[in-house]
XYZ file of C-alpha atoms in Angstrom:
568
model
C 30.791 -21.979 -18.788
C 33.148 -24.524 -18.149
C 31.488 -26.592 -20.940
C 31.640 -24.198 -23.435
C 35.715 -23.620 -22.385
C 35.772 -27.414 -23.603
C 34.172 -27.089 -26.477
C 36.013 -23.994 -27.456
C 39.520 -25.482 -27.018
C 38.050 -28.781 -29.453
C 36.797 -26.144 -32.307
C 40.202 -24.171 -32.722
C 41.978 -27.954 -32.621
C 39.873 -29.129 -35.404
C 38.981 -26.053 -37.788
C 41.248 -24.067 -39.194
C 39.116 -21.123 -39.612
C 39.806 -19.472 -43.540
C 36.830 -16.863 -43.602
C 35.128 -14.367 -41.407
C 30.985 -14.496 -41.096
C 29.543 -11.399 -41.496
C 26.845 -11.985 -39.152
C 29.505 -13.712 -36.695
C 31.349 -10.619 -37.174
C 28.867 -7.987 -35.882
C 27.589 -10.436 -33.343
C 30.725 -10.560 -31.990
C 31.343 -6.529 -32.329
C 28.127 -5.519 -30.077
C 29.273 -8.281 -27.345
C 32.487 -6.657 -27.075
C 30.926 -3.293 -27.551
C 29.950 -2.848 -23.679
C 34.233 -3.614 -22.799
C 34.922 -0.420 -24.963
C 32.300 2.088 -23.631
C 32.577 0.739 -19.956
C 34.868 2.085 -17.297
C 34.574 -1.271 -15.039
C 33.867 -5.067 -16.084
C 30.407 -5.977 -14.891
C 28.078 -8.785 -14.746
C 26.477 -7.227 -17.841
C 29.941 -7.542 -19.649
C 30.239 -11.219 -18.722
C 26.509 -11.985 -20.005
C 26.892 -10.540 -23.636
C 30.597 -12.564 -23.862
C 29.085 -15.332 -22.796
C 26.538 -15.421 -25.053
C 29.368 -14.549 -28.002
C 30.975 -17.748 -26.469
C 27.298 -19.895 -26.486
C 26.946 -18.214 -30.241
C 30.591 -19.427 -30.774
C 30.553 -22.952 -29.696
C 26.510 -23.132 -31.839
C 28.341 -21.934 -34.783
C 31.306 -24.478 -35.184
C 30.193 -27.465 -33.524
C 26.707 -28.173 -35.167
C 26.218 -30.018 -38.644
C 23.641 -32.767 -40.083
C 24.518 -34.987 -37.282
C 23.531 -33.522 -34.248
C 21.251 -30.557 -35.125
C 18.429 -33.045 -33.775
C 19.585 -33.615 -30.622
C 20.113 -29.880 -29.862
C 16.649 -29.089 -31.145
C 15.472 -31.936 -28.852
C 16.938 -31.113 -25.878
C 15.018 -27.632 -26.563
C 11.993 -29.380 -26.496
C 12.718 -31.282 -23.558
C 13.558 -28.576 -21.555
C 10.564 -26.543 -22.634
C 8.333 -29.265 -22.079
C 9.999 -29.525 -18.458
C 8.595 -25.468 -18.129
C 5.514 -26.130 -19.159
C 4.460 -29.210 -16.606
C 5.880 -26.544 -13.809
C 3.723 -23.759 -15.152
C 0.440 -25.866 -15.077
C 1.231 -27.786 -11.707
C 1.402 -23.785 -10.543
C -1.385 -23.533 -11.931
C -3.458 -26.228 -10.334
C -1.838 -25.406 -6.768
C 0.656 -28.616 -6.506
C 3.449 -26.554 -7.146
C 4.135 -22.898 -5.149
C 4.783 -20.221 -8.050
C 7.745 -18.374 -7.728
C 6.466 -14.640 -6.907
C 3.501 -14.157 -4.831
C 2.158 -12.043 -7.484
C 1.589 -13.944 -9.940
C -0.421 -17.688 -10.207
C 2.491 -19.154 -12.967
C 5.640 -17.622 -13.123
C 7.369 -21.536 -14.041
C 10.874 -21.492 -13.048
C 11.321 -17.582 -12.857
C 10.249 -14.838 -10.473
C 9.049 -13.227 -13.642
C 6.385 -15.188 -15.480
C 7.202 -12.872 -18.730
C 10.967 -14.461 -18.724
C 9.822 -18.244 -19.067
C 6.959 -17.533 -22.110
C 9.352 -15.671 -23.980
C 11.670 -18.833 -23.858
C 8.508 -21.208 -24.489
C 7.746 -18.809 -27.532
C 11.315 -19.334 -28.831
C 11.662 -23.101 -28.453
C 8.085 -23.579 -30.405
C 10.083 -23.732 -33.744
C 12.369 -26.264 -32.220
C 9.309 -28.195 -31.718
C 7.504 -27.465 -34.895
C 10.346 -28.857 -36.679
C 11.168 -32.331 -34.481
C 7.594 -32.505 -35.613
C 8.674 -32.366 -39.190
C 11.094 -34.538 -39.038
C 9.163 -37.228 -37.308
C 6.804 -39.456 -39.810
C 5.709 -41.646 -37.876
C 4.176 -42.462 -34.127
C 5.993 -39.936 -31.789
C 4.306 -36.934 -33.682
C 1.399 -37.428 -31.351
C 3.824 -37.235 -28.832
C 5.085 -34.252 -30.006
C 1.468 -32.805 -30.426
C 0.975 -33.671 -27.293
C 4.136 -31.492 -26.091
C 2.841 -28.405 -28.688
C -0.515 -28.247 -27.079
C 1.155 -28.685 -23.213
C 3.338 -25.637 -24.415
C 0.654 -23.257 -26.146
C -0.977 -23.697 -22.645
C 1.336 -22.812 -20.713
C 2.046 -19.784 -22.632
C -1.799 -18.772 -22.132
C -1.467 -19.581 -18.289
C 1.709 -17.239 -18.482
C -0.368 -14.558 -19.829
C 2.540 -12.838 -21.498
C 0.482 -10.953 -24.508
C 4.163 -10.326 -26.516
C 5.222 -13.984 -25.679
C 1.625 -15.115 -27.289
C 1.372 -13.082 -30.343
C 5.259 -13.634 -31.071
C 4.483 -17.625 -30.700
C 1.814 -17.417 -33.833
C 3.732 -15.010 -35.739
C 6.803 -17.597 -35.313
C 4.477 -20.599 -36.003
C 3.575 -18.774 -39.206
C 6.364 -17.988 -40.500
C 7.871 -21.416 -40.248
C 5.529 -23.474 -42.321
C 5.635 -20.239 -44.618
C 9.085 -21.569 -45.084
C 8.429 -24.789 -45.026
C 5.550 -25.446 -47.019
C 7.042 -22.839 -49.660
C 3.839 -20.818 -49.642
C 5.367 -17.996 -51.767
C 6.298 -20.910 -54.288
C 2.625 -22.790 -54.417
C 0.599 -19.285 -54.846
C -0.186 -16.472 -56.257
C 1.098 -13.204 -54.564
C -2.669 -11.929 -55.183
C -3.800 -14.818 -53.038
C -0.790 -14.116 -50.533
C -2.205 -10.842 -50.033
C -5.795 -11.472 -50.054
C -4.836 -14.068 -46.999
C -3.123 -11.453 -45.085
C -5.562 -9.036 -45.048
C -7.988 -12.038 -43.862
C -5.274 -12.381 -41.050
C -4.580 -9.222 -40.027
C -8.742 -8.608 -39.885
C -8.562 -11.454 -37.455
C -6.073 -10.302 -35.525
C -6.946 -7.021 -34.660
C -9.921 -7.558 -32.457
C -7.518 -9.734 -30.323
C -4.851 -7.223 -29.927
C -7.573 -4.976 -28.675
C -8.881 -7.710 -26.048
C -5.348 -8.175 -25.100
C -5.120 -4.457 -25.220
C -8.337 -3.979 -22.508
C -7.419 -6.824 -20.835
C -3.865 -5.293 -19.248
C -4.842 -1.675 -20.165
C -3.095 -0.310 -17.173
C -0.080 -2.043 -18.257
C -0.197 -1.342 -21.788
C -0.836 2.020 -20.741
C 2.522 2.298 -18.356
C 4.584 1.123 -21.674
C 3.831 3.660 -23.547
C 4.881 6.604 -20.725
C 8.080 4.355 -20.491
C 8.481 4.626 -24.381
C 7.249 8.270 -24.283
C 9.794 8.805 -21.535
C 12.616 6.694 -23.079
C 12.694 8.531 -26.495
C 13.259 11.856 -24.842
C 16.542 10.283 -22.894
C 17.905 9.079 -26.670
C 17.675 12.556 -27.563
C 19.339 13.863 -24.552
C 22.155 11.558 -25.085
C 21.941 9.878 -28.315
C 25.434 8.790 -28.878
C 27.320 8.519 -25.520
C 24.203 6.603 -24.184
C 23.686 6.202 -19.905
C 25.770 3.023 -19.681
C 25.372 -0.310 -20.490
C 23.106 -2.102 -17.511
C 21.918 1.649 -16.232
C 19.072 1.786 -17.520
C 17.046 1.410 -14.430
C 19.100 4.036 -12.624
C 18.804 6.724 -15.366
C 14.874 5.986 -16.397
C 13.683 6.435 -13.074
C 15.879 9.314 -12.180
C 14.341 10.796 -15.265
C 10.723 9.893 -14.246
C 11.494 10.937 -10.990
C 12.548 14.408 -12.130
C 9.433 15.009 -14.521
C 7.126 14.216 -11.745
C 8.699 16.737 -9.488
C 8.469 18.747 -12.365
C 5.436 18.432 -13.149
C 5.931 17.479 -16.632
C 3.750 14.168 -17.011
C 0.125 15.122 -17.328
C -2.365 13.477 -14.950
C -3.920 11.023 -16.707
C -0.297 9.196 -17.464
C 0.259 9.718 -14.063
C -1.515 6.987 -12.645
C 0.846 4.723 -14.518
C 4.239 5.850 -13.354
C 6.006 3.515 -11.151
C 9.116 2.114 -10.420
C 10.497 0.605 -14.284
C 13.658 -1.736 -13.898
C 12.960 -2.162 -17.724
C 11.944 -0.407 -20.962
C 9.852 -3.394 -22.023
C 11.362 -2.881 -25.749
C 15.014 -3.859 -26.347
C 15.646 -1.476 -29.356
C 14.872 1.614 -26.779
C 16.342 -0.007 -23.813
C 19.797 -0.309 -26.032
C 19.641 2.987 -27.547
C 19.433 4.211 -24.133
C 22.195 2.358 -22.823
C 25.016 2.335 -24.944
C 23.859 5.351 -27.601
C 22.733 5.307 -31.568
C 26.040 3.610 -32.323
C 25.043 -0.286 -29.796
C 21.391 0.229 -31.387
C 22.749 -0.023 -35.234
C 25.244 -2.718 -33.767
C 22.190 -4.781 -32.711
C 19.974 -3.715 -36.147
C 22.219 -4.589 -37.929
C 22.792 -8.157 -36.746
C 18.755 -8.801 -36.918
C 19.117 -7.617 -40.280
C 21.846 -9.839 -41.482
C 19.917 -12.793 -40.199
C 16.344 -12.098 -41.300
C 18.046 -11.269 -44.601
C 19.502 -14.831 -44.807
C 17.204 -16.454 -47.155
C 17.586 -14.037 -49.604
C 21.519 -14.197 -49.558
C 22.736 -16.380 -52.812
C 26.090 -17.989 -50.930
C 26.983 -21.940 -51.274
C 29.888 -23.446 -50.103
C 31.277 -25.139 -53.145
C 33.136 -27.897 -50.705
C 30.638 -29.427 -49.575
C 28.361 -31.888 -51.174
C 25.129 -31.033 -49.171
C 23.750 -28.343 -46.783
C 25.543 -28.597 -43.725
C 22.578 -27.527 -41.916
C 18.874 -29.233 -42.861
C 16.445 -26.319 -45.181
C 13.531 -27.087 -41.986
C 16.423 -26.645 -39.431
C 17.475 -22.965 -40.654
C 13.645 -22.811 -41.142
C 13.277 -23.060 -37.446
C 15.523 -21.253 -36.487
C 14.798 -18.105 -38.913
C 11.328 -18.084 -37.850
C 12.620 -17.660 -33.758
C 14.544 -14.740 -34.942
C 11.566 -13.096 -36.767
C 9.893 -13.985 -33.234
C 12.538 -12.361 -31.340
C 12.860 -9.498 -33.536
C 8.967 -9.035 -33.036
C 8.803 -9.695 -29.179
C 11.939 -7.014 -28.568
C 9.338 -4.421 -29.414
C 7.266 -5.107 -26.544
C 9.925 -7.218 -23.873
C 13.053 -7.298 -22.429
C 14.515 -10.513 -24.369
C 18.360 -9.265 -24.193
C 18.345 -9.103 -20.150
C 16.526 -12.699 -19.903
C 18.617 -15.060 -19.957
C 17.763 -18.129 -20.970
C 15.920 -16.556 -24.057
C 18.976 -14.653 -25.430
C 21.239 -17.709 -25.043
C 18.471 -19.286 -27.239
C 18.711 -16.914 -29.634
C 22.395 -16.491 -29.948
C 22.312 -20.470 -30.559
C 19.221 -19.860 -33.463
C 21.758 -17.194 -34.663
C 24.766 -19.192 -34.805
C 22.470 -21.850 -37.048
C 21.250 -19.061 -39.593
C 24.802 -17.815 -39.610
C 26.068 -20.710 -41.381
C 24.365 -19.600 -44.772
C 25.129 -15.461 -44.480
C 27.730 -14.097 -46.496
C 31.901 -14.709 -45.315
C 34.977 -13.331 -46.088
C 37.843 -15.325 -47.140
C 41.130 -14.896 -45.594
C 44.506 -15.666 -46.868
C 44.830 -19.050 -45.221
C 48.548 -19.583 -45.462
C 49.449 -16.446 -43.243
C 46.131 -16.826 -40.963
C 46.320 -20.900 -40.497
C 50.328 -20.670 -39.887
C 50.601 -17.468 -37.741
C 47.095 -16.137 -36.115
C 45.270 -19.957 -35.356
C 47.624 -20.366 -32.261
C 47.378 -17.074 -30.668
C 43.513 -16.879 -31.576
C 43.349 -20.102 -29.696
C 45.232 -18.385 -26.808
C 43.020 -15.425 -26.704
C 39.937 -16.995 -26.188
C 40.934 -19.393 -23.836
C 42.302 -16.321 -21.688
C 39.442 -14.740 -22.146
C 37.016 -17.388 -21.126
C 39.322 -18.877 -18.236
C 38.594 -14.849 -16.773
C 35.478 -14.969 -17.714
C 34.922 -18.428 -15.129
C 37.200 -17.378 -12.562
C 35.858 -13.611 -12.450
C 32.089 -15.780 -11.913
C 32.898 -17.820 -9.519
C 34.510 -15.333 -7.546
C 31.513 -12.714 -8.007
C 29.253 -15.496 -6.884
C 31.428 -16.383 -3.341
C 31.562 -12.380 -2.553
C 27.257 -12.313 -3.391
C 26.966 -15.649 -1.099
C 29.054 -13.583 1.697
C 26.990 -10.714 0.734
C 23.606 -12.543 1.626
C 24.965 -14.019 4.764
C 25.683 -10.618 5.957
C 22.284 -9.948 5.370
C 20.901 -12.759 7.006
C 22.973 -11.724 10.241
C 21.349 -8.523 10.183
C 18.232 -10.184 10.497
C 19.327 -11.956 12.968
C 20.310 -9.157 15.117
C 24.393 -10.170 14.892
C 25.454 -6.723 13.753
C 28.885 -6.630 14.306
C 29.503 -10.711 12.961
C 27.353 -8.935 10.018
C 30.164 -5.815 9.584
C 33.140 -8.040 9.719
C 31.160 -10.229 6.637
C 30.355 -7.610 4.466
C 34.174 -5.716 5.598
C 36.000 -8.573 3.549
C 34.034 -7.296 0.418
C 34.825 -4.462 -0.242
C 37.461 -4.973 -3.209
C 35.082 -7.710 -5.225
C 31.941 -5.888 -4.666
C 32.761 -2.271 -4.782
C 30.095 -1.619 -8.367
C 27.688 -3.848 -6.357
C 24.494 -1.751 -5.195
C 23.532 -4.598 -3.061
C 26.717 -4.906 -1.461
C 26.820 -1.203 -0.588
C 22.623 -1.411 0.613
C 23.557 -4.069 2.533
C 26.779 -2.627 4.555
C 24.622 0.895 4.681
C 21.645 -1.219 6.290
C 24.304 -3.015 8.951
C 25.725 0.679 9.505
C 21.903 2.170 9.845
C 21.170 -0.521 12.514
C 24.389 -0.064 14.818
C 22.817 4.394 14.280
C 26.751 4.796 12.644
C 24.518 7.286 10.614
C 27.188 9.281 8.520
C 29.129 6.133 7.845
C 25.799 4.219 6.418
C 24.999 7.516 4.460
C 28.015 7.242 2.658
C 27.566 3.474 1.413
C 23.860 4.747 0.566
C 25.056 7.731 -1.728
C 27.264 5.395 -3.321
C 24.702 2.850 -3.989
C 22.867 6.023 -5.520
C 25.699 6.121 -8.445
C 23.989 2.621 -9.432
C 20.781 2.411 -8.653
C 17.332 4.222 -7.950
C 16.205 2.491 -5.780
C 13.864 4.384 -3.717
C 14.356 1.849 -0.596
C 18.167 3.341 -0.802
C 16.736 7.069 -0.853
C 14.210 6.172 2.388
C 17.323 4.567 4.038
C 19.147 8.090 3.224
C 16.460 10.081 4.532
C 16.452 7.966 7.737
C 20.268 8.927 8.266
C 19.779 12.586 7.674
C 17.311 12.924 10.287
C 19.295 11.443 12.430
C 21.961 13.576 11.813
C 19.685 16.685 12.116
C 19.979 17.483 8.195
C 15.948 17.821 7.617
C 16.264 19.361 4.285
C 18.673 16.378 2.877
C 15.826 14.257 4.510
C 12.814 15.896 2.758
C 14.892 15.767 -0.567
C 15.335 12.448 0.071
C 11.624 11.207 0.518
C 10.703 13.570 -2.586
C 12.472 11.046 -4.712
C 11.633 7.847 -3.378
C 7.988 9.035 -3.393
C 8.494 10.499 -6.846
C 10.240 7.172 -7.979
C 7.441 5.013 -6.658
C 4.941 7.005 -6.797
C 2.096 4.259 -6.080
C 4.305 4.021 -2.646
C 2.585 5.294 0.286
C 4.182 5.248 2.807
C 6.860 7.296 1.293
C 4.217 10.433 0.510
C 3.364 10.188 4.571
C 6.829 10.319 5.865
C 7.400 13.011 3.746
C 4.773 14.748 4.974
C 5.353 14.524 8.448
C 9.087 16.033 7.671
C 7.065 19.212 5.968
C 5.105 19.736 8.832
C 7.772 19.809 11.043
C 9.442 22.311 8.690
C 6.353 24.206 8.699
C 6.257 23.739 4.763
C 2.340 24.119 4.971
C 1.683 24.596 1.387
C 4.085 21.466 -0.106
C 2.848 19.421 3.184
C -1.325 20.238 2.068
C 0.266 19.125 -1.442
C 1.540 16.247 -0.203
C -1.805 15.238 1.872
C -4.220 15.879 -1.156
C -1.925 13.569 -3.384
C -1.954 10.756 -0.263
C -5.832 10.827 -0.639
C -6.065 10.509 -4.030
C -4.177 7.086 -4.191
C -5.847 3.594 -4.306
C -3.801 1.235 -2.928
C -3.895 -2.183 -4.094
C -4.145 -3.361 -0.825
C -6.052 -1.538 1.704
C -4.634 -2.452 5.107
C -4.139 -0.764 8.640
C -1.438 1.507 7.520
C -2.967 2.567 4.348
C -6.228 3.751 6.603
C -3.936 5.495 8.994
C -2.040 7.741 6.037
C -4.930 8.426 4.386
C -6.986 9.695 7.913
C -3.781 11.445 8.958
C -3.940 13.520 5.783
C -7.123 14.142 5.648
C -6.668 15.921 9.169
C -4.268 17.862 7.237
C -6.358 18.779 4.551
C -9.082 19.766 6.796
C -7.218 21.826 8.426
C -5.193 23.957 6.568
C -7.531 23.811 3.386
C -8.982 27.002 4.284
C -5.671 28.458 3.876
C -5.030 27.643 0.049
C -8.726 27.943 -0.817
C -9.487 24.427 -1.397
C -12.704 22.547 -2.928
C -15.081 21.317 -0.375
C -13.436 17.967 1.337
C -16.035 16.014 0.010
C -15.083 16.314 -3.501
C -12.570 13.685 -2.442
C -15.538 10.831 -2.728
C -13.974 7.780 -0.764
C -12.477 9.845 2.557
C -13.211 10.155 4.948
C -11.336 6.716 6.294
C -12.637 5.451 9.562
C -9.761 3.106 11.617
């Protein structure tokens, strides 16, 4: 940040800017969008003004001159990834969730193929521009990256890459020029033959996963509808989906077979959706309408009459239009906005494509003597808040986690004072509020830590955070605010089991007989995905329970349910 503050304060000192981009225009517009809709400044705030900031900088200070060393560094950096990934891969290095074998530098493996996706034309064209010896080297790098992005097994990240890869020597090779459009088509009907037996492989080979997407899509699309202009908020989506989800299981709304796939989403795993959903109709034609402008680039008929030559090389806005196709493509299936280091990528692509779309002039005598200055002033402001409201956000987290780590520790009360100091930095933090419920919970100040957990409710779902409430009110006596409780986090995460079996232990105390022989037929019908001690000792106390009062609600025979009984 504090780099881009540099560079910032160097553009407005040496361009006098006469025109407005179009593209730079609405780019700007749906970064400053989430400011205008929300009630508080978040972290989600600061990410999309940074990235107007990164798309800022991109846009001014690259020409001829250094466009290579950008796209470089690019390459380094992704060739960096991709000796992590297979190092992971081969055991020398630890991956960075226990679920997965390669994640590279990311708990989420999906996060770091995206970016290896996007920095393929970067390396297609340093390719290009090479002619001589170091394009083996650069092979070398292309083949290091393709497998990493096939260790990463990220099926949008893959099928983005060769759609990118396409499209660039498209561009570059001037296909559309050379040929025929009869032979154009012939060849992509030869393609798409190809490529639909892989899809499906991909397709069987995750069909759990594919199959989750679409309930998320299926359940997304009816939350546009509900609110399709207001939106939930920008950065709620994971409160709102799974509150959603969470009512329609209750509900019984979702049939059976898409049943099995609910879980807890913290994404809708398509960016046009996940947008809609969060800031209404109005942020998704915002962000259309920037991919749009770009994609449409090569077709726009615009020269800057100053200048001799291109400012920016034909391969270079080759490049870089081919990663927006790719990023266009991959936001169908993945979460590219709320990764980081692959929107920052993209906004600096954009800010290279930019330089070609259509501007419009300004009168430069009134804007160069009277708006340059305070334009200047405005973004310095805005970017010296920007790195002082960060750093301070980060101190108050790092207090935040060493509150945490003293209630691990057992120091409850050097824990309270921690997390006490807080309270004005963090106050839209769910973790904050977790965390000081969790320190409450442990010293049994029960209504105090329910509190902090209802407020952490406002923005997040959580389940944990509804178990944690459920704890409280049966502490407090409140068994009904308890059982409502578990009914959420169990519907929430409904692949959780140990949610289902406290709940039903709270209906059997209530003598709710025909929700608690519910309860006990659903805890034997789920597979866990690791079958431990616990799991055996849910799944034998409900079958008790099912043997027992089945008589009552005229059950099928018990051994209809084929894998119980479960010996301990």
């Amino acid at each position: 940040m504090s780099l881009i503050l540099f560079l910032l304060v160097l553009i407005f000192k040496t361009n006098k800017v006469s025109a407005i981009n179009i593209s730079f225009f609405v780019f700007g517009l749906w970064c400053f969008y989430p400011l205008l809709i929300s009630e508080v400044f978040t972290h989600q705030n600061l990410y999309r003004l940074s990235a107007l900031m990164f798309y800022v900088v991109g846009f001014y200070i690259i020409n001829r001159q250094n466009i290579t060393i950008i796209f470089f560094a690019i390459c380094v950096v992704a060739t960096f990834e991709s000796i992590i990934c297979l190092l992971q891969y081969f055991k020398i290095l630890d991956s960075q969730n226990i679920y997965f074998t390669v994640t590279g530098t990311s708990q989420n493996p999906n996060v770091i193929a995206m970016f290896l996706a996007l920095s393929l034309p970067s390396v297609f064209y340093i390719y290009s521009f090479y002619k001589n010896n170091r394009r083996k080297m650069i092979g070398v790098i292309i083949i290091l990256i393709c497998t990493a992005l096939i260790l990463l097994k990220c099926r949008s990240a893959i099928i983005g890459a060769g759609f990118g890869v396409v499209v660039f020597y498209t561009l570059t090779l001037k296909i559309f020029k050379i040929y025929k459009a009869k032979h154009i088509i012939i060849v992509l009907f030869i393609g798409i033959g190809l490529l639909i037996p892989i899809v499906k492989y991909m397709y069987l080979n995750k069909k759990d996963s594919a199959d989750g997407r679409k309930l998320i899509w299926n359940i997304s699309t009816q939350m546009i509808l509900d609110s399709p202009f207001k939106g939930y908020g920008i950065g709620m989506f994971e409160r709102e989906y799974n509150l959603k989800q969470a009512w329609m299981i209750r509900n019984e709304q979702i049939e059976s077979d898409d049943l099995k796939n609910a879980d807890f989403v913290k994404m809708a795993y398509n960016d046009y959706i996940e947008t809609a959903i969060e800031g209404g109709l109005l942020y998704l034609l915002l962000f259309l309408m920037m991919l749009i402008i770009l994609l449409t680039t090569p077709f726009w008929k615009y020269e800057n009459k100053e200048d001799t030559e291109p400012k920016i090389p034909l391969e270079a806005q080759n490049a870089s239009y081919a990663a927006i196709t790719m990023f266009s493509l991959i936001a169908l299936f993945n979460f590219e906005i709320n990764a980081i280091p692959v929107f920052l990528l993209f906004s600096f692509y954009a800010s290279i494509l930019s330089q070609n779309t259509l501007s419009v002039k300004l009168p430069n005598k009134v804007f160069v003597k009277h708006l340059d200055k305070p334009a200047l002033g405005f973004v310095l402001i805005v970017s010296f808040y920007i790195l002082f409201w960060h750093i301070n956000q980060s101190k108050a987290h790092l207090k935040n986690k060493k509150a945490a780590d003293f209630l691990k520790e057992g120091k409850h009360k050097k824990a309270q004072e921690t997390v006490e100091t807080l309270k004005l930095k963090l106050k839209v933090s769910e973790s904050y509020h977790n965390n000081f419920g969790s320190i409450l919970l442990a010293q049994e100040k029960y209504l105090e830590a329910l509190a902090h957990f209802e407020t952490a409710k406002k923005l997040t779902s959580n389940p944990s955070i509804y178990e944690k409430s459920a704890i409280c009110n049966i502490k407090l006596k409140n068994r009904k605010d308890a059982i409502m409780n578990y009914e959420f986090a169990s519907s929430l995460s409904p692949k959780t089991m140990n949610y289902k079996y406290n709940l039903l232990k709270l209906l059997l105390a209530e003598k709710q007989l025909n929700k608690a022989y519910k309860t006990a037929t659903e805890i034997l019908k789920m597979k866990p995905l690791k079958v431990t001690h616990l799991t055996k000792l849910y799944q034998n106390e409900a079958f008790k329970v099912v043997e027992k009062y089945g008589f009552r609600f005229k059950s099928k025979p018990i051994k209809s349910l084929k894998y119980l009984p479960i010996n301990i």
